[in-house]
Every structure is written in C-alpha cells, then in structure tokens.
Amino acid sequence: MRSTCWVQITAPYTDDDRLKHDGDIWSVPPGLPGIELMLPLMLDAAINQRGMKPERLAQLMSSNPARRFGLGRRKGAIQVGLDADFALADLDHQWVYEGKYSLGKQKSSLTPWEGKKIKGQVLETIVRGQTVFRNGKIIAEPGSGELIQPDFEK
C-alpha cells in the first residue's frame, strides 16, 4: 500500500502516565513527544537518506493532510488565496537532538530521539505570511494562532 499522508500523534502525557502500566504495552497512552521533530526527521530520512523529492514530501506532509482533514480551502499549498504557510530548511545542516532545548510543550521527557544525529533543519517557519519561527526561536506573539474549522467537501 502506498502512503498518501504523513501525520504525527503527539503525546500530552507525563512520564508517570506513560510508565505506570506494569509492563502492559497495550495500556500505554499512544504518541511521542517532539512534534517539532517531524519535519527535520522526514527531511533526513525521506529526502537525504532515500532521495525523495521535496515536492513529494510537501504533498505527504501538507497538501494531502490538509485535504483529508478538511483544511484545503486555506492550507496545504502555496497559491493565491491560501494562507501562505511554509517552512524554509537547510537540507545539509547536521545537528543532534537534545530534548532539554526543545521548544515543544510535551509533558514527557521520554523520547526515542534523544541524542539522534539529524541531517536537515528548519530555519524559518511562515504562517499566514508572517514569520513565526527563525534561527531556533519562536518569534510569534502569544495568541497569534488561529483555530480553523474543517470544511469537508462531499
């Protein structure tokens, strides 16, 4: 089967929530901390290691999920009339993930990515035409996010 969308389940659980299940893996809440790693990990694995074209990665991580989850009228493409959301990345930059520097709001420190060497880093993120992240820092004003109601076309 061919993938059409790549999305991530986040983990709003504490370490205690994830460890208190007496070894029963099926009782552990799902998801991983580190939503901010999804794009760098895919730049590394899909583009740098496997030669996927950046356009295909954008389709899997943006265009297709936007349509699938009813956000295609505003998200998922760079075109007139849409929100102008995109990221600028350096595909060659190599770095090592250290959770203590994470900008994410996860409640758990348990991550399989600690100490992982990654090739590919997001330099800047633009949302609705405004830069919200640059050079490792969030520069958006608190409250500048916007809830978008899905619109599922029949």
PDB file of C-alpha atoms in Angstrom:
ATOM      1  CA  MET A   1       0.000   0.000   0.000  1.00  0.00           C
ATOM      2  CA  ARG A   2       1.293   3.485  -0.860  1.00  0.00           C
ATOM      3  CA  SER A   3       1.208   6.256   1.750  1.00  0.00           C
ATOM      4  CA  THR A   4      -0.924   9.292   0.991  1.00  0.00           C
ATOM      5  CA  CYS A   5      -0.484  11.284   4.242  1.00  0.00           C
ATOM      6  CA  TRP A   6       2.138  11.515   6.963  1.00  0.00           C
ATOM      7  CA  VAL A   7       0.894  12.877  10.270  1.00  0.00           C
ATOM      8  CA  GLN A   8       2.016  12.509  13.888  1.00  0.00           C
ATOM      9  CA  ILE A   9       0.225  11.604  17.089  1.00  0.00           C
ATOM     10  CA  THR A  10       1.502  13.905  19.812  1.00  0.00           C
ATOM     11  CA  ALA A  11       1.858  12.872  23.458  1.00  0.00           C
ATOM     12  CA  PRO A  12       0.255  15.170  26.043  1.00  0.00           C
ATOM     13  CA  TYR A  13       1.147  12.708  28.805  1.00  0.00           C
ATOM     14  CA  THR A  14       3.554  12.919  31.729  1.00  0.00           C
ATOM     15  CA  ASP A  15       6.361  10.399  32.271  1.00  0.00           C
ATOM     16  CA  ASP A  16       4.284   8.928  35.105  1.00  0.00           C
ATOM     17  CA  ASP A  17       1.276   8.459  32.766  1.00  0.00           C
ATOM     18  CA  ARG A  18       3.473   6.547  30.343  1.00  0.00           C
ATOM     19  CA  LEU A  19       5.325   4.388  32.900  1.00  0.00           C
ATOM     20  CA  LYS A  20       2.543   3.259  35.272  1.00  0.00           C
ATOM     21  CA  HIS A  21       1.206   0.324  33.240  1.00  0.00           C
ATOM     22  CA  ASP A  22       3.135  -2.598  34.788  1.00  0.00           C
ATOM     23  CA  GLY A  23       4.770  -3.619  31.524  1.00  0.00           C
ATOM     24  CA  ASP A  24       1.482  -3.859  29.572  1.00  0.00           C
ATOM     25  CA  ILE A  25       2.422  -2.088  26.338  1.00  0.00           C
ATOM     26  CA  TRP A  26      -1.234  -2.007  25.196  1.00  0.00           C
ATOM     27  CA  SER A  27      -2.168   0.175  28.179  1.00  0.00           C
ATOM     28  CA  VAL A  28       0.423   2.882  27.496  1.00  0.00           C
ATOM     29  CA  PRO A  29      -1.073   6.072  26.006  1.00  0.00           C
ATOM     30  CA  PRO A  30      -0.106   6.483  22.319  1.00  0.00           C
ATOM     31  CA  GLY A  31       2.103   9.095  20.740  1.00  0.00           C
ATOM     32  CA  LEU A  32       5.588  10.525  21.066  1.00  0.00           C
ATOM     33  CA  PRO A  33       6.822  13.844  22.375  1.00  0.00           C
ATOM     34  CA  GLY A  34       8.556  16.015  19.814  1.00  0.00           C
ATOM     35  CA  ILE A  35       6.101  17.312  17.211  1.00  0.00           C
ATOM     36  CA  GLU A  36       8.779  19.866  16.296  1.00  0.00           C
ATOM     37  CA  LEU A  37      10.952  16.972  15.058  1.00  0.00           C
ATOM     38  CA  MET A  38       8.555  15.616  12.469  1.00  0.00           C
ATOM     39  CA  LEU A  39       9.806  17.748   9.571  1.00  0.00           C
ATOM     40  CA  PRO A  40      13.547  17.507  10.374  1.00  0.00           C
ATOM     41  CA  LEU A  41      13.265  13.719  10.755  1.00  0.00           C
ATOM     42  CA  MET A  42      11.459  13.463   7.418  1.00  0.00           C
ATOM     43  CA  LEU A  43      13.990  15.757   5.704  1.00  0.00           C
ATOM     44  CA  ASP A  44      16.691  13.388   6.954  1.00  0.00           C
ATOM     45  CA  ALA A  45      15.001  10.029   6.340  1.00  0.00           C
ATOM     46  CA  ALA A  46      12.927  10.725   3.227  1.00  0.00           C
ATOM     47  CA  ILE A  47      14.978  13.274   1.290  1.00  0.00           C
ATOM     48  CA  ASN A  48      18.579  12.860   2.460  1.00  0.00           C
ATOM     49  CA  GLN A  49      18.651   9.100   3.026  1.00  0.00           C
ATOM     50  CA  ARG A  50      16.127   7.836   0.468  1.00  0.00           C
ATOM     51  CA  GLY A  51      16.174  10.508  -2.252  1.00  0.00           C
ATOM     52  CA  MET A  52      12.517  11.539  -2.092  1.00  0.00           C
ATOM     53  CA  LYS A  53      11.809  14.751  -3.975  1.00  0.00           C
ATOM     54  CA  PRO A  54      10.927  17.723  -1.713  1.00  0.00           C
ATOM     55  CA  GLU A  55       7.690  18.207  -3.671  1.00  0.00           C
ATOM     56  CA  ARG A  56       6.546  14.689  -2.739  1.00  0.00           C
ATOM     57  CA  LEU A  57       7.363  15.269   0.938  1.00  0.00           C
ATOM     58  CA  ALA A  58       5.325  18.509   0.849  1.00  0.00           C
ATOM     59  CA  GLN A  59       2.448  16.568  -0.671  1.00  0.00           C
ATOM     60  CA  LEU A  60       2.585  13.870   2.030  1.00  0.00           C
ATOM     61  CA  MET A  61       3.012  16.264   4.960  1.00  0.00           C
ATOM     62  CA  SER A  62       0.941  19.254   3.844  1.00  0.00           C
ATOM     63  CA  SER A  63      -1.262  19.105   0.738  1.00  0.00           C
ATOM     64  CA  ASN A  64      -2.792  15.676   1.305  1.00  0.00           C
ATOM     65  CA  PRO A  65      -3.350  16.045   5.084  1.00  0.00           C
ATOM     66  CA  ALA A  66      -4.931  19.499   4.533  1.00  0.00           C
ATOM     67  CA  ARG A  67      -7.430  17.999   2.103  1.00  0.00           C
ATOM     68  CA  ARG A  68      -8.004  14.870   4.208  1.00  0.00           C
ATOM     69  CA  PHE A  69      -8.746  16.845   7.372  1.00  0.00           C
ATOM     70  CA  GLY A  70     -10.937  19.493   5.742  1.00  0.00           C
ATOM     71  CA  LEU A  71      -8.437  22.376   5.728  1.00  0.00           C
ATOM     72  CA  GLY A  72      -7.734  22.519   1.990  1.00  0.00           C
ATOM     73  CA  ARG A  73      -9.642  25.758   1.454  1.00  0.00           C
ATOM     74  CA  ARG A  74      -6.914  27.585   3.471  1.00  0.00           C
ATOM     75  CA  LYS A  75      -3.945  25.220   3.915  1.00  0.00           C
ATOM     76  CA  GLY A  76      -1.771  22.756   2.035  1.00  0.00           C
ATOM     77  CA  ALA A  77      -0.484  24.738  -0.944  1.00  0.00           C
ATOM     78  CA  ILE A  78       1.359  27.910  -1.855  1.00  0.00           C
ATOM     79  CA  GLN A  79      -1.101  29.738  -4.073  1.00  0.00           C
ATOM     80  CA  VAL A  80      -3.083  32.970  -4.242  1.00  0.00           C
ATOM     81  CA  GLY A  81      -5.968  32.936  -1.761  1.00  0.00           C
ATOM     82  CA  LEU A  82      -4.460  30.425   0.676  1.00  0.00           C
ATOM     83  CA  ASP A  83      -2.699  31.209   3.944  1.00  0.00           C
ATOM     84  CA  ALA A  84       0.969  31.194   2.804  1.00  0.00           C
ATOM     85  CA  ASP A  85       2.199  28.651   5.377  1.00  0.00           C
ATOM     86  CA  PHE A  86       5.611  27.115   4.703  1.00  0.00           C
ATOM     87  CA  ALA A  87       9.000  26.306   6.202  1.00  0.00           C
ATOM     88  CA  LEU A  88      12.481  27.105   4.952  1.00  0.00           C
ATOM     89  CA  ALA A  89      15.021  24.386   5.685  1.00  0.00           C
ATOM     90  CA  ASP A  90      18.704  23.611   5.286  1.00  0.00           C
ATOM     91  CA  LEU A  91      18.860  20.032   3.980  1.00  0.00           C
ATOM     92  CA  ASP A  92      22.590  19.758   4.707  1.00  0.00           C
ATOM     93  CA  HIS A  93      22.750  21.078   8.274  1.00  0.00           C
ATOM     94  CA  GLN A  94      23.671  18.278  10.722  1.00  0.00           C
ATOM     95  CA  TRP A  95      22.742  18.521  14.386  1.00  0.00           C
ATOM     96  CA  VAL A  96      21.998  16.358  17.429  1.00  0.00           C
ATOM     97  CA  TYR A  97      18.610  16.465  19.164  1.00  0.00           C
ATOM     98  CA  GLU A  98      18.694  17.356  22.853  1.00  0.00           C
ATOM     99  CA  GLY A  99      15.266  17.407  24.499  1.00  0.00           C
ATOM    100  CA  LYS A 100      16.286  19.965  27.093  1.00  0.00           C
ATOM    101  CA  TYR A 101      16.381  22.553  24.277  1.00  0.00           C
ATOM    102  CA  SER A 102      13.020  21.547  22.814  1.00  0.00           C
ATOM    103  CA  LEU A 103      10.506  24.309  22.176  1.00  0.00           C
ATOM    104  CA  GLY A 104       7.653  21.783  22.366  1.00  0.00           C
ATOM    105  CA  LYS A 105       5.108  21.735  25.177  1.00  0.00           C
ATOM    106  CA  GLN A 106       5.189  17.980  25.772  1.00  0.00           C
ATOM    107  CA  LYS A 107       4.861  16.766  29.358  1.00  0.00           C
ATOM    108  CA  SER A 108       7.103  13.732  28.931  1.00  0.00           C
ATOM    109  CA  SER A 109      10.872  13.586  28.642  1.00  0.00           C
ATOM    110  CA  LEU A 110      10.712  10.028  27.255  1.00  0.00           C
ATOM    111  CA  THR A 111      11.692  10.186  23.591  1.00  0.00           C
ATOM    112  CA  PRO A 112      13.442   7.824  21.191  1.00  0.00           C
ATOM    113  CA  TRP A 113      15.072  10.845  19.539  1.00  0.00           C
ATOM    114  CA  GLU A 114      17.356  11.960  22.397  1.00  0.00           C
ATOM    115  CA  GLY A 115      20.928  12.104  21.065  1.00  0.00           C
ATOM    116  CA  LYS A 116      19.898  11.361  17.456  1.00  0.00           C
ATOM    117  CA  LYS A 117      22.037  12.928  14.745  1.00  0.00           C
ATOM    118  CA  ILE A 118      19.748  14.559  12.174  1.00  0.00           C
ATOM    119  CA  LYS A 119      20.627  15.959   8.744  1.00  0.00           C
ATOM    120  CA  GLY A 120      18.133  18.672   7.846  1.00  0.00           C
ATOM    121  CA  GLN A 121      16.932  21.566   9.981  1.00  0.00           C
ATOM    122  CA  VAL A 122      14.078  24.044   9.804  1.00  0.00           C
ATOM    123  CA  LEU A 123      15.479  27.588   9.683  1.00  0.00           C
ATOM    124  CA  GLU A 124      12.297  29.603   9.429  1.00  0.00           C
ATOM    125  CA  THR A 125       8.548  28.989   9.561  1.00  0.00           C
ATOM    126  CA  ILE A 126       5.999  31.304   7.992  1.00  0.00           C
ATOM    127  CA  VAL A 127       2.306  31.107   8.939  1.00  0.00           C
ATOM    128  CA  ARG A 128      -0.317  33.207   7.151  1.00  0.00           C
ATOM    129  CA  GLY A 129       2.568  35.125   5.568  1.00  0.00           C
ATOM    130  CA  GLN A 130       4.170  36.068   8.916  1.00  0.00           C
ATOM    131  CA  THR A 131       7.447  34.648  10.232  1.00  0.00           C
ATOM    132  CA  VAL A 132       6.712  32.784  13.488  1.00  0.00           C
ATOM    133  CA  PHE A 133       9.998  30.874  13.964  1.00  0.00           C
ATOM    134  CA  ARG A 134      13.525  31.861  12.995  1.00  0.00           C
ATOM    135  CA  ASN A 135      17.006  30.613  13.962  1.00  0.00           C
ATOM    136  CA  GLY A 136      15.791  28.322  16.740  1.00  0.00           C
ATOM    137  CA  LYS A 137      13.445  30.827  18.381  1.00  0.00           C
ATOM    138  CA  ILE A 138       9.678  31.299  18.350  1.00  0.00           C
ATOM    139  CA  ILE A 139       9.069  34.925  17.421  1.00  0.00           C
ATOM    140  CA  ALA A 140       5.283  34.878  17.048  1.00  0.00           C
ATOM    141  CA  GLU A 141       3.280  36.867  19.543  1.00  0.00           C
ATOM    142  CA  PRO A 142       1.363  34.732  22.068  1.00  0.00           C
ATOM    143  CA  GLY A 143      -2.217  34.318  20.894  1.00  0.00           C
ATOM    144  CA  SER A 144      -1.387  34.792  17.214  1.00  0.00           C
ATOM    145  CA  GLY A 145      -2.606  31.293  16.341  1.00  0.00           C
ATOM    146  CA  GLU A 146      -5.964  30.738  14.721  1.00  0.00           C
ATOM    147  CA  LEU A 147      -8.438  27.863  15.032  1.00  0.00           C
ATOM    148  CA  ILE A 148      -9.712  26.802  11.631  1.00  0.00           C
ATOM    149  CA  GLN A 149     -12.912  24.825  11.425  1.00  0.00           C
ATOM    150  CA  PRO A 150     -12.668  21.922   8.985  1.00  0.00           C
ATOM    151  CA  ASP A 151     -14.767  22.039   5.844  1.00  0.00           C
ATOM    152  CA  PHE A 152     -15.235  18.555   4.426  1.00  0.00           C
ATOM    153  CA  GLU A 153     -16.280  18.688   0.817  1.00  0.00           C
ATOM    154  CA  LYS A 154     -18.661  15.981  -0.326  1.00  0.00           C
TER     155      LYS A 154
END
